[in-house]
PDB file of C-alpha atoms in Angstrom:
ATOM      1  CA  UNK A   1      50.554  34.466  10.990  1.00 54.00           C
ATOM      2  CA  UNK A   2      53.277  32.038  11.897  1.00 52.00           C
ATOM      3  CA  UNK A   3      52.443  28.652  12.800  1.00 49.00           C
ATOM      4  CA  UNK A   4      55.164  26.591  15.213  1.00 53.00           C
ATOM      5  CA  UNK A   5      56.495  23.659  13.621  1.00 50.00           C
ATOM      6  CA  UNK A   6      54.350  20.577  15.239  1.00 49.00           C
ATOM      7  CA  UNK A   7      57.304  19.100  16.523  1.00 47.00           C
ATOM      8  CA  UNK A   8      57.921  22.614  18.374  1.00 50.00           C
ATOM      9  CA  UNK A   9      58.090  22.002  21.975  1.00 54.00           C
ATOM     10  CA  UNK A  10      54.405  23.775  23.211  1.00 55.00           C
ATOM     11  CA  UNK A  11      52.951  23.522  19.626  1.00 48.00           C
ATOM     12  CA  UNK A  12      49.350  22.858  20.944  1.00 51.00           C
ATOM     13  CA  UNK A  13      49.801  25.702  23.884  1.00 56.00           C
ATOM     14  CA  UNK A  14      50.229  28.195  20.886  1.00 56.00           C
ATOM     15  CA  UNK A  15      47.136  30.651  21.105  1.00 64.00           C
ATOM     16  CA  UNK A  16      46.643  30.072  17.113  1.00 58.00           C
ATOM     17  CA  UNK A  17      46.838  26.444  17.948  1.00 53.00           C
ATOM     18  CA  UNK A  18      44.351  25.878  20.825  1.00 60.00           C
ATOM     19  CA  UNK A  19      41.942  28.403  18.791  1.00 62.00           C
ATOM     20  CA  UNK A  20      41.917  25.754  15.805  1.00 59.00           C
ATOM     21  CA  UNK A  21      41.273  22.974  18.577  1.00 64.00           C
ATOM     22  CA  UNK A  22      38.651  24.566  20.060  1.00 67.00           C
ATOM     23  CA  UNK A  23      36.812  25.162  16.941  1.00 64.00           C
ATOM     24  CA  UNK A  24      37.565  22.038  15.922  1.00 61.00           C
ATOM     25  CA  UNK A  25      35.657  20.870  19.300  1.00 71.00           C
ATOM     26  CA  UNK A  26      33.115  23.080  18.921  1.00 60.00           C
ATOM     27  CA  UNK A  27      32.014  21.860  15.522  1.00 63.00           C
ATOM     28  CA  UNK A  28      32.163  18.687  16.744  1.00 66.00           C
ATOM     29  CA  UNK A  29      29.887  18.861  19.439  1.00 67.00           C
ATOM     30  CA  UNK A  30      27.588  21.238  17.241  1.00 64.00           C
ATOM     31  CA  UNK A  31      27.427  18.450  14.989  1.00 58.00           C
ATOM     32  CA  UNK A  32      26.401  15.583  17.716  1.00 64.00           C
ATOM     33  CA  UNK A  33      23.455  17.783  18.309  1.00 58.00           C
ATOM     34  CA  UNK A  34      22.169  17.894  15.123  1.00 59.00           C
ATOM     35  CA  UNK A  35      22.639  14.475  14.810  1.00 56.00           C
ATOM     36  CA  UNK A  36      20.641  13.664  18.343  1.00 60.00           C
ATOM     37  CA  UNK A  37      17.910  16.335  17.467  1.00 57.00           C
ATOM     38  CA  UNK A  38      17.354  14.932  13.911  1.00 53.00           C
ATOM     39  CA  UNK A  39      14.064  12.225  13.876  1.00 57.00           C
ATOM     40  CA  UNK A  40      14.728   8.761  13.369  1.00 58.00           C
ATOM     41  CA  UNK A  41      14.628   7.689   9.289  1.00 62.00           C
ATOM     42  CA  UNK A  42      10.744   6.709   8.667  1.00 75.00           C
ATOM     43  CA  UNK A  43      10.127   2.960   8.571  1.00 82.00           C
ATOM     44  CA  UNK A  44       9.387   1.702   5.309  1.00 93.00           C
ATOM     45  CA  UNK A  45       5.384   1.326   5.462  1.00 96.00           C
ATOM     46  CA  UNK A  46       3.096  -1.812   4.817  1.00 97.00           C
ATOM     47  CA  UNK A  47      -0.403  -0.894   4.003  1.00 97.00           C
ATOM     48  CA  UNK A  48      -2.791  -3.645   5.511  1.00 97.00           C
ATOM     49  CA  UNK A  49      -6.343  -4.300   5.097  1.00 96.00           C
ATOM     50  CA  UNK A  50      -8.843  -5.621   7.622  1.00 91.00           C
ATOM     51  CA  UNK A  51     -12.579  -6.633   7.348  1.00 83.00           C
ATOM     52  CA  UNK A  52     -15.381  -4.164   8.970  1.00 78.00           C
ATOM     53  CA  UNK A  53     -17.690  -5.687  11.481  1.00 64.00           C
ATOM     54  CA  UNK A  54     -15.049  -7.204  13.843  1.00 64.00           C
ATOM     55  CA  UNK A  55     -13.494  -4.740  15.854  1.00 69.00           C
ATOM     56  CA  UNK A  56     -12.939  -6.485  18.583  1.00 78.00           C
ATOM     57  CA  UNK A  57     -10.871  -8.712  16.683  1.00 81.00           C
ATOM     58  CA  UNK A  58      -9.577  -6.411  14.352  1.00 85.00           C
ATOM     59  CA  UNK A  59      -7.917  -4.162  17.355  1.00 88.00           C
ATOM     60  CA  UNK A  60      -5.957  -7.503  18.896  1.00 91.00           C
ATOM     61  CA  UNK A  61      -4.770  -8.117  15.373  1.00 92.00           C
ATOM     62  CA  UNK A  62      -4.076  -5.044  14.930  1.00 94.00           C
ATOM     63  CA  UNK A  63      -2.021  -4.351  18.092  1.00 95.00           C
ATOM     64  CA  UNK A  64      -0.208  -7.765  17.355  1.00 96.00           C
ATOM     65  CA  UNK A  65       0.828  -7.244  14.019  1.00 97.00           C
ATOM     66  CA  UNK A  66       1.463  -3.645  14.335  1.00 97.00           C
ATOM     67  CA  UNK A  67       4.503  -4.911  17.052  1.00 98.00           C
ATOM     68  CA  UNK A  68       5.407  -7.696  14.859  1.00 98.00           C
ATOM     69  CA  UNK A  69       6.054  -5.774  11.617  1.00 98.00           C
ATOM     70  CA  UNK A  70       7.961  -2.962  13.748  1.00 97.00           C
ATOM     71  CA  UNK A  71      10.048  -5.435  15.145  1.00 97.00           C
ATOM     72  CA  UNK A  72      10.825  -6.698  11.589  1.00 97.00           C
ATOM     73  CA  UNK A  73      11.677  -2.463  10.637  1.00 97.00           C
ATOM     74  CA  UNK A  74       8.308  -1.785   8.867  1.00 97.00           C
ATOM     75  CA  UNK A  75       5.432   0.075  10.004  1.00 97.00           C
ATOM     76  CA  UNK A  76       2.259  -0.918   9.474  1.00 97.00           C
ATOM     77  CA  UNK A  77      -0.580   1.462   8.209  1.00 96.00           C
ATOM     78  CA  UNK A  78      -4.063  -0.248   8.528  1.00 95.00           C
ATOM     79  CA  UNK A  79      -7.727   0.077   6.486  1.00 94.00           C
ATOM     80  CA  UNK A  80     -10.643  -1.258   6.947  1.00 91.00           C
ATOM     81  CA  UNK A  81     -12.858  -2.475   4.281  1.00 90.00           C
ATOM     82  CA  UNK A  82     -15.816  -4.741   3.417  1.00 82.00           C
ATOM     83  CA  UNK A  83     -15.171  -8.020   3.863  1.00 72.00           C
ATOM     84  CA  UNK A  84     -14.750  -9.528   0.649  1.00 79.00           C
ATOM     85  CA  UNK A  85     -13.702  -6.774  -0.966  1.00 89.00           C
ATOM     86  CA  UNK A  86     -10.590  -6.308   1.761  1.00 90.00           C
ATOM     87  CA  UNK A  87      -9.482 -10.283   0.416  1.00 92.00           C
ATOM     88  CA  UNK A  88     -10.268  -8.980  -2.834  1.00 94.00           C
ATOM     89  CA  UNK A  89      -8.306  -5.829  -2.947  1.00 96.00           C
ATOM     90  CA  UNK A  90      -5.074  -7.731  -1.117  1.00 97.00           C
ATOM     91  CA  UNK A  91      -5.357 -10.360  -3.622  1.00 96.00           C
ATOM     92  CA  UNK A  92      -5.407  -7.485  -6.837  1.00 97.00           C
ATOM     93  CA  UNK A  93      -2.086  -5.886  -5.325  1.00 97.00           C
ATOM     94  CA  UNK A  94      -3.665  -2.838  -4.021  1.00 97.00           C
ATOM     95  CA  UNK A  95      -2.501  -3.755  -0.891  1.00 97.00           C
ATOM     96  CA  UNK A  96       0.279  -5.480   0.939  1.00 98.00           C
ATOM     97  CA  UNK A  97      -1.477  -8.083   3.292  1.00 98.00           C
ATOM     98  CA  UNK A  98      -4.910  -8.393   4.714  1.00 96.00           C
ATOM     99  CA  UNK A  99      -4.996  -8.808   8.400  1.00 95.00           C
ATOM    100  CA  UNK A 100      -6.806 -12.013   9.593  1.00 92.00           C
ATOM    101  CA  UNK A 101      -8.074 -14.668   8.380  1.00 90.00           C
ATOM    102  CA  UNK A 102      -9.295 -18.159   8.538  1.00 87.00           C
ATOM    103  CA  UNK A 103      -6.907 -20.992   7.162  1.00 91.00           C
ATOM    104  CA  UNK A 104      -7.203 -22.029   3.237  1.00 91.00           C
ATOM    105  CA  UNK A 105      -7.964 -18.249   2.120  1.00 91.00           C
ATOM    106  CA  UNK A 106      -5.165 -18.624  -0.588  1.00 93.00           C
ATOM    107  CA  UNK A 107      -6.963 -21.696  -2.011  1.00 93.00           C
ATOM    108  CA  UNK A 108      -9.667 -19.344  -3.238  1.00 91.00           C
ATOM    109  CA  UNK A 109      -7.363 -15.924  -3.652  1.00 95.00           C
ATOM    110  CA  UNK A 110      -4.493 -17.608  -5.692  1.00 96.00           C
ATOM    111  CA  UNK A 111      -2.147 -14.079  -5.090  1.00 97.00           C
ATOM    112  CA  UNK A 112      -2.641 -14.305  -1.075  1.00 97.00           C
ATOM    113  CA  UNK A 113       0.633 -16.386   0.999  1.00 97.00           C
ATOM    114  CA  UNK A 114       0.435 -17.084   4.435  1.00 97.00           C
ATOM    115  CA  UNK A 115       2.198 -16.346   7.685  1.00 97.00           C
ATOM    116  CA  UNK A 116       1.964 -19.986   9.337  1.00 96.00           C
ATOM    117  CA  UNK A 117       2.020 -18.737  12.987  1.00 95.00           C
ATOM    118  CA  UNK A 118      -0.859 -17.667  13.954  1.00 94.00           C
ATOM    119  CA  UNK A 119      -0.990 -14.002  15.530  1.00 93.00           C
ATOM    120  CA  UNK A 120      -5.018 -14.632  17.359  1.00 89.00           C
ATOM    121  CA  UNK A 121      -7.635 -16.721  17.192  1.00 89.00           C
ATOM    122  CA  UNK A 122     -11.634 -16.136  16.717  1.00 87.00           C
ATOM    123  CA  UNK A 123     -13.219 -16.946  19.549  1.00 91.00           C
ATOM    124  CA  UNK A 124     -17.383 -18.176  19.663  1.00 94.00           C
ATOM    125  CA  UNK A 125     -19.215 -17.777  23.195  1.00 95.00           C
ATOM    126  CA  UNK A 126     -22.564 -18.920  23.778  1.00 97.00           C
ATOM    127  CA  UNK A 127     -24.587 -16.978  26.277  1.00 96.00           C
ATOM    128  CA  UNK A 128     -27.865 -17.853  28.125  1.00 97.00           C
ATOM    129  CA  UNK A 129     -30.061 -16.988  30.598  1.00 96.00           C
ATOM    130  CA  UNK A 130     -31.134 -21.040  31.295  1.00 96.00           C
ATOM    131  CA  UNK A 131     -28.392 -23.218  32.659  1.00 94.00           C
ATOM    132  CA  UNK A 132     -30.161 -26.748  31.147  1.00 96.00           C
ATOM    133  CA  UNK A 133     -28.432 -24.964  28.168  1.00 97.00           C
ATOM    134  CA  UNK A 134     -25.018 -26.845  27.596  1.00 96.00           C
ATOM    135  CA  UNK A 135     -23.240 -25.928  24.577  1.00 97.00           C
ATOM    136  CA  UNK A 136     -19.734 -27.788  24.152  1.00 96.00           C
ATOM    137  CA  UNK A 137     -20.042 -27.562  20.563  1.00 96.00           C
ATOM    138  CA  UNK A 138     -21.787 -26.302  17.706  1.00 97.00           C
ATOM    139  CA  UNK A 139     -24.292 -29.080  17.249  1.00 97.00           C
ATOM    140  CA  UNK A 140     -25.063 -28.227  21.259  1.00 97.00           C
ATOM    141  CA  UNK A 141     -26.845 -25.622  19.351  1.00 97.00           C
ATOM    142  CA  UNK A 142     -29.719 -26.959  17.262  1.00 97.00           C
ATOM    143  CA  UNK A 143     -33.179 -26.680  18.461  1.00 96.00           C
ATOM    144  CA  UNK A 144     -32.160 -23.620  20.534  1.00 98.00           C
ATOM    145  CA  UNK A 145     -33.226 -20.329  19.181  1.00 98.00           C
ATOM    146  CA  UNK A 146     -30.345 -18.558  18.212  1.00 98.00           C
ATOM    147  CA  UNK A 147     -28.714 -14.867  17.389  1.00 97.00           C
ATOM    148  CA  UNK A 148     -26.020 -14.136  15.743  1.00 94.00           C
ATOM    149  CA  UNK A 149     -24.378 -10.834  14.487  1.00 88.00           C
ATOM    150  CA  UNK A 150     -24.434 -10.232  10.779  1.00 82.00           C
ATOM    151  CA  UNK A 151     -21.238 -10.764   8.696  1.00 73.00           C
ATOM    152  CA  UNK A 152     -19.251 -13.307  10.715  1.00 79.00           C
ATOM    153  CA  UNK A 153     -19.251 -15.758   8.125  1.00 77.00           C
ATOM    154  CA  UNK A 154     -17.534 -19.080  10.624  1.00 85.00           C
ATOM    155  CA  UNK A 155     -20.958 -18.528  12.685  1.00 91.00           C
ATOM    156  CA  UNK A 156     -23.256 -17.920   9.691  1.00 89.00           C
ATOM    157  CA  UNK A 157     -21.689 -21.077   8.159  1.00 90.00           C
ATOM    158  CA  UNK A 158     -21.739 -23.503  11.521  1.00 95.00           C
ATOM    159  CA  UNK A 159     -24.825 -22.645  12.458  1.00 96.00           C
ATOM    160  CA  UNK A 160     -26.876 -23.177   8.672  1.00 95.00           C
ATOM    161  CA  UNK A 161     -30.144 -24.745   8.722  1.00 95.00           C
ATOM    162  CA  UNK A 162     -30.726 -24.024  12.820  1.00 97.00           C
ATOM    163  CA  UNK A 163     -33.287 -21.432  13.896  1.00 97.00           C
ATOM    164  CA  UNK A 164     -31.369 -17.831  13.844  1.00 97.00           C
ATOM    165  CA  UNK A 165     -31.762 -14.540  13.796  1.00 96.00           C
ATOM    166  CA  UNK A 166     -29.230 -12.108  12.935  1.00 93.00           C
ATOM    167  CA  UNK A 167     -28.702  -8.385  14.217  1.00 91.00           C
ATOM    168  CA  UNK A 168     -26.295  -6.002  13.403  1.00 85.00           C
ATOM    169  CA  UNK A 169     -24.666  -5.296  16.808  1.00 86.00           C
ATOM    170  CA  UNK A 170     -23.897  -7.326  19.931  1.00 88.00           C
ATOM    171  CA  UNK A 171     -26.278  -4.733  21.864  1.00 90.00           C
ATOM    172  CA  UNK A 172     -29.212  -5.781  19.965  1.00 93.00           C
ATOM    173  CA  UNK A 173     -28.570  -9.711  20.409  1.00 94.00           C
ATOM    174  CA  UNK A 174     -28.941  -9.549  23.966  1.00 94.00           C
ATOM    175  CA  UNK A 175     -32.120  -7.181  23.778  1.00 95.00           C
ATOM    176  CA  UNK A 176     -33.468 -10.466  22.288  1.00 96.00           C
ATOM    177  CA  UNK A 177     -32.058 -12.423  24.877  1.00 96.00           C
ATOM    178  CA  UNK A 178     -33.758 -10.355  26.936  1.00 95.00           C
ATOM    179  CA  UNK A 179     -36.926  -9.929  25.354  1.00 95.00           C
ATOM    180  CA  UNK A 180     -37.286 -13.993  25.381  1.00 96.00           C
ATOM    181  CA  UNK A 181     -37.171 -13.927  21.233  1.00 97.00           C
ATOM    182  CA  UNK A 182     -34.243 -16.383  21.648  1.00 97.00           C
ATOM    183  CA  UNK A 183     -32.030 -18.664  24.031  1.00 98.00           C
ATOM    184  CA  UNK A 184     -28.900 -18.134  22.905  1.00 98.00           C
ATOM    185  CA  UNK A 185     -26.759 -15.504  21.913  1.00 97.00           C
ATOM    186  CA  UNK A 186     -23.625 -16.131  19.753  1.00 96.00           C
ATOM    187  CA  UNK A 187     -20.516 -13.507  20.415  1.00 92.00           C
ATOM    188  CA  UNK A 188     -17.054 -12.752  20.595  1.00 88.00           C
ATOM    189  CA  UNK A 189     -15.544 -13.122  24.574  1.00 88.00           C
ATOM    190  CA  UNK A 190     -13.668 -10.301  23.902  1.00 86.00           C
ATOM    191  CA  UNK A 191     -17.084  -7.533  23.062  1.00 85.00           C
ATOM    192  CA  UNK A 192     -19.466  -9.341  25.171  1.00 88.00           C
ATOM    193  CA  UNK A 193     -17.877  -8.204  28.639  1.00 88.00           C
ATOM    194  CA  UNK A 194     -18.315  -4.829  27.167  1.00 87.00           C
ATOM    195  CA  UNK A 195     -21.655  -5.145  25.742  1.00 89.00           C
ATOM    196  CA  UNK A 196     -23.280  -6.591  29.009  1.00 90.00           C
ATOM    197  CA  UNK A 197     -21.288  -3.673  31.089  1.00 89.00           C
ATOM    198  CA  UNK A 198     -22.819  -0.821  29.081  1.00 90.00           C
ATOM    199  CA  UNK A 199     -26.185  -2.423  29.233  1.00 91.00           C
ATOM    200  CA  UNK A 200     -25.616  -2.532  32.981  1.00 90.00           C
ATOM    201  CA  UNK A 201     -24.867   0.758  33.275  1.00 90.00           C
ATOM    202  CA  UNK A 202     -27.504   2.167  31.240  1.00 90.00           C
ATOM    203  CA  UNK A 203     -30.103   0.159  33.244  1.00 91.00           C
ATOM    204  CA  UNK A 204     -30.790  -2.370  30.030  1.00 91.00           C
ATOM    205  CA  UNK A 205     -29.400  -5.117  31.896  1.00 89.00           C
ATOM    206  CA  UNK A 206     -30.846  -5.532  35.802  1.00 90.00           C
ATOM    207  CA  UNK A 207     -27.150  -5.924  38.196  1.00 85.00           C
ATOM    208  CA  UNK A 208     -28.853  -9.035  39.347  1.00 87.00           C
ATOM    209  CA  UNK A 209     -29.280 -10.749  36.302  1.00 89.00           C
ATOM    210  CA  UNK A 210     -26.933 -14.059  35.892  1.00 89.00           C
ATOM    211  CA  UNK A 211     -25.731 -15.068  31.882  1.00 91.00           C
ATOM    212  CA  UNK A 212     -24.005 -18.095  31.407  1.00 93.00           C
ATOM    213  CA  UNK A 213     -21.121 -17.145  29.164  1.00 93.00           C
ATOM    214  CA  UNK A 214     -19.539 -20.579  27.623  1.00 95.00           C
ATOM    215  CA  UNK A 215     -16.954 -20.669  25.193  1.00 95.00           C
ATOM    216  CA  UNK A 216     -17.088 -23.783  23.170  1.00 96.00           C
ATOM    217  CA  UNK A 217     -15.940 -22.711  19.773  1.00 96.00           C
ATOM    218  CA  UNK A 218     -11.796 -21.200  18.267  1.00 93.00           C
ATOM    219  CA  UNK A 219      -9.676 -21.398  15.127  1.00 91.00           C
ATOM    220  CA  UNK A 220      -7.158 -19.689  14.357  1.00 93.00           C
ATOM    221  CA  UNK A 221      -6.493 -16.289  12.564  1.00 93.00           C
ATOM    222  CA  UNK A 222      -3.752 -16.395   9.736  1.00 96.00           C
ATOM    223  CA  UNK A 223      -2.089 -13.163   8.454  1.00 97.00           C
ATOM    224  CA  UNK A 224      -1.618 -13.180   4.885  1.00 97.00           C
ATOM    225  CA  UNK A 225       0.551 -10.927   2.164  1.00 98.00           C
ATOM    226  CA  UNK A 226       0.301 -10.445  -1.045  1.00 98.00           C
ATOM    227  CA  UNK A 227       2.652 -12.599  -3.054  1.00 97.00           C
ATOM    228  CA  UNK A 228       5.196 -10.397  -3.725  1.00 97.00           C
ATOM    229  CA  UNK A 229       5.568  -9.707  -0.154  1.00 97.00           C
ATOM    230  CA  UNK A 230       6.958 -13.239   0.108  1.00 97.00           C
ATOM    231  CA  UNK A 231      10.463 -12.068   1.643  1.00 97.00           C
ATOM    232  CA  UNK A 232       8.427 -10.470   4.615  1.00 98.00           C
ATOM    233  CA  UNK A 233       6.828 -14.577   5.432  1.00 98.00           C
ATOM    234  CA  UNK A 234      10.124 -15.962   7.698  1.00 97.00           C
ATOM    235  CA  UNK A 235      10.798 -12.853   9.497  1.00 98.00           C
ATOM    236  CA  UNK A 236       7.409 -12.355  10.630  1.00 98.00           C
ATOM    237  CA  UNK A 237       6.690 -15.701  11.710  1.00 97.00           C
ATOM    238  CA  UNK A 238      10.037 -15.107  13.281  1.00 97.00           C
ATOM    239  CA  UNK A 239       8.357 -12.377  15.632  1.00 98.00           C
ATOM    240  CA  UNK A 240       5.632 -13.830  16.418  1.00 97.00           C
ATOM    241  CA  UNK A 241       6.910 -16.586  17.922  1.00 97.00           C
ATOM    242  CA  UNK A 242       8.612 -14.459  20.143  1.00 97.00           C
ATOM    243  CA  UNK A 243       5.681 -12.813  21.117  1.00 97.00           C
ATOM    244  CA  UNK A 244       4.048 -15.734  22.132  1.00 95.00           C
ATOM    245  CA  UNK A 245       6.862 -16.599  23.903  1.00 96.00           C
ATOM    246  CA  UNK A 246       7.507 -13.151  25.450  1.00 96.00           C
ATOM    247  CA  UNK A 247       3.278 -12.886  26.112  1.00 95.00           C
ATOM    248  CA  UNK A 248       2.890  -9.978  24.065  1.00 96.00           C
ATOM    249  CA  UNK A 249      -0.195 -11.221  22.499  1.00 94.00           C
ATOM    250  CA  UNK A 250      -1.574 -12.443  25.669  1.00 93.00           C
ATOM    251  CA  UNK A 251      -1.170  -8.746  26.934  1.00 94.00           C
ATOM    252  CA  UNK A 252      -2.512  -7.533  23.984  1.00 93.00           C
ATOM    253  CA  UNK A 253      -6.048  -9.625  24.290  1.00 90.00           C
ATOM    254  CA  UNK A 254      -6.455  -8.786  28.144  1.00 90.00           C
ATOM    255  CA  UNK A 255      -5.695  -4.902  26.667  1.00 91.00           C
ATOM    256  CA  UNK A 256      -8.594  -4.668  23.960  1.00 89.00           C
ATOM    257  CA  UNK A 257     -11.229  -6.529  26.639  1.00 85.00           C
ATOM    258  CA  UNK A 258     -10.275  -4.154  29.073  1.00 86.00           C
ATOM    259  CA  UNK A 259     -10.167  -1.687  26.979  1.00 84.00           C
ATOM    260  CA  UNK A 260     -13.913  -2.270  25.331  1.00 81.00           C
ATOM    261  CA  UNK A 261     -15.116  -2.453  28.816  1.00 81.00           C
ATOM    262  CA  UNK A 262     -14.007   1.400  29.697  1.00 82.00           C
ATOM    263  CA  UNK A 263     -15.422   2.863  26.432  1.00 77.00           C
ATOM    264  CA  UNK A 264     -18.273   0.812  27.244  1.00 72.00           C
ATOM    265  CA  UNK A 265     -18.766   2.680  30.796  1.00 79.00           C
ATOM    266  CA  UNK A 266     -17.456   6.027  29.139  1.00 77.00           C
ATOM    267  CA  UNK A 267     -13.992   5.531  30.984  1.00 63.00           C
ATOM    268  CA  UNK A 268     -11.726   6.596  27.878  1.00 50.00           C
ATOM    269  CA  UNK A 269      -8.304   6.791  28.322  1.00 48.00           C
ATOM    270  CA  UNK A 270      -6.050   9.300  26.675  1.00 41.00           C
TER     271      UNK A 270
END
């Protein structure tokens, strides 16, 4: 077949010529399909422990730093583990970063850095059935009977030497409450709404019945990496910043309480 010179007058109205460009075309647009239909590259993954015992916690951490490190271009794959042993682990190089933590945790884990903006706190309510109770602070405490939950080592440590008992859940704190074996109970704000719901609703906890709910106690949670994850320090103080500034992490507390509260009364969402 003869082709017309390209300076031919109707070269691209030549039948051979306007099959070539529509090929041409069609390979083209075959091609921006693929390209639409193909899944985004994976993000390069962080593997993050977190301690057992604190979900309530644990899930706003784990919402905020989930955003934060996607906003940096990582995603963040989470475990939870014993308590010590999830510092421990972090600080072998087994894993990346451990979730939350208390300030000064690199004083005793020499391999742990941390992020210096703080992505939550942890939060201590005191709840009571007797208003003459008054707690502003942790010394507001002794001579009361306490209960805490077992594991959170802030309370465990604040509230040495004072008269407490220690449970394993939240549920089983108030039951004491309840029961008149104590006068205080020690908890998270963000579980308790959820605890004293489900109670309600399974007729542990009469509608009728008034507790004072005072929060007099929070300190900040820290996010630490391991040391050779140094690089990822700037750009993740860097985003959460913004998200404080933004009120991600404002949504994201109001989300887990909420959330807590419909498990609680068997309302999951999908």
């Amino acid at each position: 077949m003869v082709y017309p010179a390209p300076w031919a007058p109707g070269f691209f109205h030549h039948p051979a010529i306007a099959m070539i460009r529509m090929l041409g075309q069609v390979l083209l647009l075959l091609c921006s399909v693929l390209l639409a239909a193909a899944p985004p590259p994976a993000l390069p993954a962080v593997r993050v422990a977190a301690p057992e015992g604190m979900d309530a916690t644990v899930q706003v951490g784990e919402l905020v730093l989930r955003e934060a490190y996607r906003r940096i271009g990582y995603e963040m794959q989470l475990e939870k583990l014993p308590g010590l042993r999830s510092l421990a682990v972090v600080d072998a190089g087994k894993y990346d970063a451990e979730l939350g933590r208390i300030a000064g945790m690199e004083q005793q884990y020499s391999n742990l850095r941390v992020v210096p903006t703080s992505p939550l706190s942890l939060t201590v309510a005191a709840l009571t059935l007797k208003p003459e109770i008054v707690v502003r602070d942790w010394e507001d405490l002794r001579g009361w009977r306490l209960a805490a939950q077992r594991g959170v080592k802030v309370v465990e440590a604040r509230t040495a030497g004072m008269d407490v008992s220690f449970a394993t859940t939240p549920d089983a704190m108030v039951r004491m409450l309840l029961a008149g074996r104590v006068d205080v109970v020690l908890g998270s704000p963000i579980s308790m709404p959820a605890v004293l719901a489900g109670m309600r609703q399974r007729g542990e906890l009469a509608a009728d019945t008034r507790l004072l709910v005072q929060e007099f106690y929070s300190i900040p949670v820290y996010h630490y990496v391991h040391t050779r994850n140094t690089h990822l320090i700037v750009p993740l103080e860097q985003a959460l910043l913004a998200m404080r500034k933004d009120g991600f992490i404002d949504r994201a507390l109001r989300q887990v309480t909420a959330q807590q509260v419909d498990n609680a009364l068997g309302k999951h969402k999908p």
